[in-house]
Amino acid sequence: MENLGVVKQLAMMGGLRNFVPLSSGELAKMLNISQQSASKKILGLIDDGIIERQFGAKKPLIKITKKGLGLLQKEYADYRRMFEALKKLSVKGVVISGMDEGRYYLTLKGYKEQLKRKLRFSPYEGTLNLKILPSEFSKLNVLKESPGINIDGFQDGGRTFGPGKCFFAKIKNVDCAVIIPNRSHYSDVVEVISKDYLREKLSLRNGDEVEVEIRL
Amino acid sequence: MENLGVVKQLAMMGGLRNFVPLSSGELAKMLNISQQSASKKILGLIDDGIIERQFGAKKPLIKITKKGLGLLQKEYADYRRMFEALKKLSVKGVVISGMDEGRYYLTLKGYKEQLKRKLRFSPYEGTLNLKILPSEFSKLNVLKESPGINIDGFQDGGRTFGPGKCFFAKIKNVDCAVIIPNRSHYSDVVEVISKDYLREKLSLRNGDEVEVEIRL
DNA sequence: ATTACTATAGCGCGAGTAG
DNA sequence: TCTACTCGCGCTATAGTAA
C-alpha cells in the first residue's frame, strides 16, 4: 500500500505515543480526500497491522503499532542518510609530485596565519597533491559550488596571491584539509594540507591512489 | 502529485548533487511499476519543475532541482520533528505538599549516592511533589513504559526500599529529574529532585501549576 | 537501446446510503 | 453523529507499438 503519508499524518498528531481521537471524516479533511476514502485507508492500515483502533469513547481512537513505527523509522532513516550524505563527499585521486609550490605558499604569512586561524591547526609546510581520477571530475564541481571556508587573497612584496577556499577532510581517518584556489581555469589537482607530513604519516608515494573524505 | 516517493528514490541515487544516469526502464524496476508509468512520472516531475533531464549522453541524465530539494527538505523536517517530539514529554501538574517523605528518602545513602552517581548531581534533600492534571494521565503511562534511568532498590536496617526509575527534566529551564517508583499501584503524583531547592528557586507555592519537560 | 504515444484494463475515489 | 457498504465513474497503470 502507498499510504505512508497517512501514517505520517497520524504520527504528527501524536499517534506514535497515544491513542488519538480521530474520525474518518476528520482524517478525510486533513488529507483532502472523501470520508469514504479515509475510512478505506484506515481499514487498510488496520488490516496491514500498521495502526490499531478502539471504539467506545466518544470518538474513535487510533494509535500506530510497532510495525507502523518501524515503517516510519525506516523512512526517517532514508531521509537522514540522504541528507547526511549531502554533507560529505568522497573523492579518489592519485598522489603526484607538487614541485614544492605548495610548500612555498605555506611559508607565506598571508596564507599560513589565515589557515591556522580558520582551520585551528598549524599546517605542515608542504602540500600533498592529488590528481583526481577522471571518473570523479563531477565531484570537483560540487566543491566549486560549495561555500567551504573562505581563504582571502593578499598582496606581498608587490605580488598578488589569489583567494580560495578549503574544506575539512580526512584521508584514512587522518584529519586534513583540502584547498581549492578560486582560479578561473579548471584543474584536476587538489592540494591537501595537514598538521603532519602526510606522505610520511600515511606512507604515500607518487602514483598511490587515495580516497579523501571531504566535509562540505 | 503524489510522487514524492519517486523523488526520494532519485535523491537516494545521488540526484540531489549530480545528474544521475537513469532510464525510465531502470526507474520502473526500482519502483516496481511499468516502464510506461515511470516515463509518465518522470515527465510529470519535469513538468512540475521538480527534476530536470538531459539527453545526449548514453543514458538520460536526471537531477533534482532546487524545488525538488525543497520538497525533500520539508519532508525530512516533518520526520525530524516527529521523532524529536518522541524524545520529550511535557506534563502539567500542581505543586502539593509532600509531607517530607521525599526528604527522608533522599537522606538514605542507598538512594542518595545512587542518584548522585547516575544523575551526576547531588540532589537537594527534599522533593517537589507534583499532582498531575487528570487530562495528562495518559502521559504518565508513557513514563511507565519508557526505560529511563534505573534506580535499584536496597535494604537498610531490615527495611526494604523499592526500585524505581528517573528521567532528566526541566522546569522553567531549570535542570531537574523526575522520579517514578516501580510501584504496582497507580499514582498521579510525581516527585521532582534537583541540585537546588526548587520551591525557592522557582518561587513555587502549593497550588501553583507548573509544566515539566521530561527527556525520555 | 531508448522514450513515449494510444488504447484498454483495472483500481481507487467518492456519492449515496444503511446500520 | 459515526463507520463503511455498494456501485459507477474516472483516473492511472500497463500493453502494444512507433519513432
PDB file of N, CA and C in Angstrom, chain B residues 91-96 130-131 133 135-136 171-172 204-212:
ATOM      1  N   VAL B  91       4.589  17.578  30.747  1.00  0.00           N
ATOM      2  CA  VAL B  91       3.469  17.222  31.625  1.00  0.00           C
ATOM      3  C   VAL B  91       3.161  18.377  32.562  1.00  0.00           C
ATOM      4  N   LYS B  92       1.883  18.669  32.728  1.00  0.00           N
ATOM      5  CA  LYS B  92       1.465  19.729  33.657  1.00  0.00           C
ATOM      6  C   LYS B  92       1.006  19.126  34.976  1.00  0.00           C
ATOM      7  N   GLY B  93       1.376  19.786  36.046  1.00  0.00           N
ATOM      8  CA  GLY B  93       0.948  19.328  37.357  1.00  0.00           C
ATOM      9  C   GLY B  93       0.820  20.491  38.315  1.00  0.00           C
ATOM     10  N   VAL B  94       0.266  20.196  39.481  1.00  0.00           N
ATOM     11  CA  VAL B  94       0.060  21.223  40.502  1.00  0.00           C
ATOM     12  C   VAL B  94       0.959  20.912  41.695  1.00  0.00           C
ATOM     13  N   VAL B  95       1.616  21.923  42.214  1.00  0.00           N
ATOM     14  CA  VAL B  95       2.509  21.744  43.360  1.00  0.00           C
ATOM     15  C   VAL B  95       1.681  21.393  44.591  1.00  0.00           C
ATOM     16  N   ILE B  96       2.042  20.283  45.241  1.00  0.00           N
ATOM     17  CA  ILE B  96       1.375  19.935  46.501  1.00  0.00           C
ATOM     18  C   ILE B  96       2.430  19.681  47.574  1.00  0.00           C
ATOM     19  N   LEU B 130       4.460  16.942  42.529  1.00  0.00           N
ATOM     20  CA  LEU B 130       3.522  17.492  41.546  1.00  0.00           C
ATOM     21  C   LEU B 130       2.365  16.522  41.348  1.00  0.00           C
ATOM     22  N   LYS B 131       1.162  17.038  41.552  1.00  0.00           N
ATOM     23  CA  LYS B 131      -0.036  16.227  41.279  1.00  0.00           C
ATOM     24  C   LYS B 131      -0.401  16.494  39.815  1.00  0.00           C
ATOM     25  N   LEU B 133      -2.251  16.761  36.381  1.00  0.00           N
ATOM     26  CA  LEU B 133      -3.634  17.057  36.000  1.00  0.00           C
ATOM     27  C   LEU B 133      -4.265  15.823  35.343  1.00  0.00           C
ATOM     28  N   SER B 135      -6.162  15.455  32.934  1.00  0.00           N
ATOM     29  CA  SER B 135      -6.110  15.441  31.463  1.00  0.00           C
ATOM     30  C   SER B 135      -4.761  14.945  30.959  1.00  0.00           C
ATOM     31  N   GLU B 136      -3.785  14.842  31.848  1.00  0.00           N
ATOM     32  CA  GLU B 136      -2.435  14.454  31.428  1.00  0.00           C
ATOM     33  C   GLU B 136      -2.081  13.023  31.836  1.00  0.00           C
ATOM     34  N   ILE B 171      12.166  22.270  34.560  1.00  0.00           N
ATOM     35  CA  ILE B 171      11.012  23.098  34.889  1.00  0.00           C
ATOM     36  C   ILE B 171      11.445  24.542  34.702  1.00  0.00           C
ATOM     37  N   LYS B 172      10.753  25.241  33.833  1.00  0.00           N
ATOM     38  CA  LYS B 172      11.121  26.626  33.508  1.00  0.00           C
ATOM     39  C   LYS B 172      12.623  26.731  33.252  1.00  0.00           C
ATOM     40  N   LEU B 204       7.837  28.714  44.050  1.00  0.00           N
ATOM     41  CA  LEU B 204       6.611  27.925  43.914  1.00  0.00           C
ATOM     42  C   LEU B 204       5.901  27.792  45.250  1.00  0.00           C
ATOM     43  N   ARG B 205       4.576  27.793  45.206  1.00  0.00           N
ATOM     44  CA  ARG B 205       3.760  27.543  46.397  1.00  0.00           C
ATOM     45  C   ARG B 205       2.763  26.445  46.072  1.00  0.00           C
ATOM     46  N   ASN B 206       2.249  25.835  47.106  1.00  0.00           N
ATOM     47  CA  ASN B 206       1.225  24.810  46.893  1.00  0.00           C
ATOM     48  C   ASN B 206       0.095  25.382  46.039  1.00  0.00           C
ATOM     49  N   GLY B 207      -0.324  24.600  45.071  1.00  0.00           N
ATOM     50  CA  GLY B 207      -1.426  25.034  44.206  1.00  0.00           C
ATOM     51  C   GLY B 207      -0.964  25.634  42.893  1.00  0.00           C
ATOM     52  N   ASP B 208       0.312  26.006  42.818  1.00  0.00           N
ATOM     53  CA  ASP B 208       0.822  26.556  41.554  1.00  0.00           C
ATOM     54  C   ASP B 208       0.855  25.464  40.483  1.00  0.00           C
ATOM     55  N   GLU B 209       0.525  25.863  39.259  1.00  0.00           N
ATOM     56  CA  GLU B 209       0.593  24.902  38.163  1.00  0.00           C
ATOM     57  C   GLU B 209       1.934  25.062  37.444  1.00  0.00           C
ATOM     58  N   VAL B 210       2.630  23.963  37.260  1.00  0.00           N
ATOM     59  CA  VAL B 210       3.906  24.026  36.549  1.00  0.00           C
ATOM     60  C   VAL B 210       3.938  22.973  35.451  1.00  0.00           C
ATOM     61  N   GLU B 211       4.825  23.213  34.512  1.00  0.00           N
ATOM     62  CA  GLU B 211       4.982  22.299  33.380  1.00  0.00           C
ATOM     63  C   GLU B 211       6.378  21.693  33.453  1.00  0.00           C
ATOM     64  N   VAL B 212       6.454  20.375  33.414  1.00  0.00           N
ATOM     65  CA  VAL B 212       7.745  19.690  33.450  1.00  0.00           C
ATOM     66  C   VAL B 212       8.061  19.161  32.060  1.00  0.00           C
TER      67      VAL B 212
END
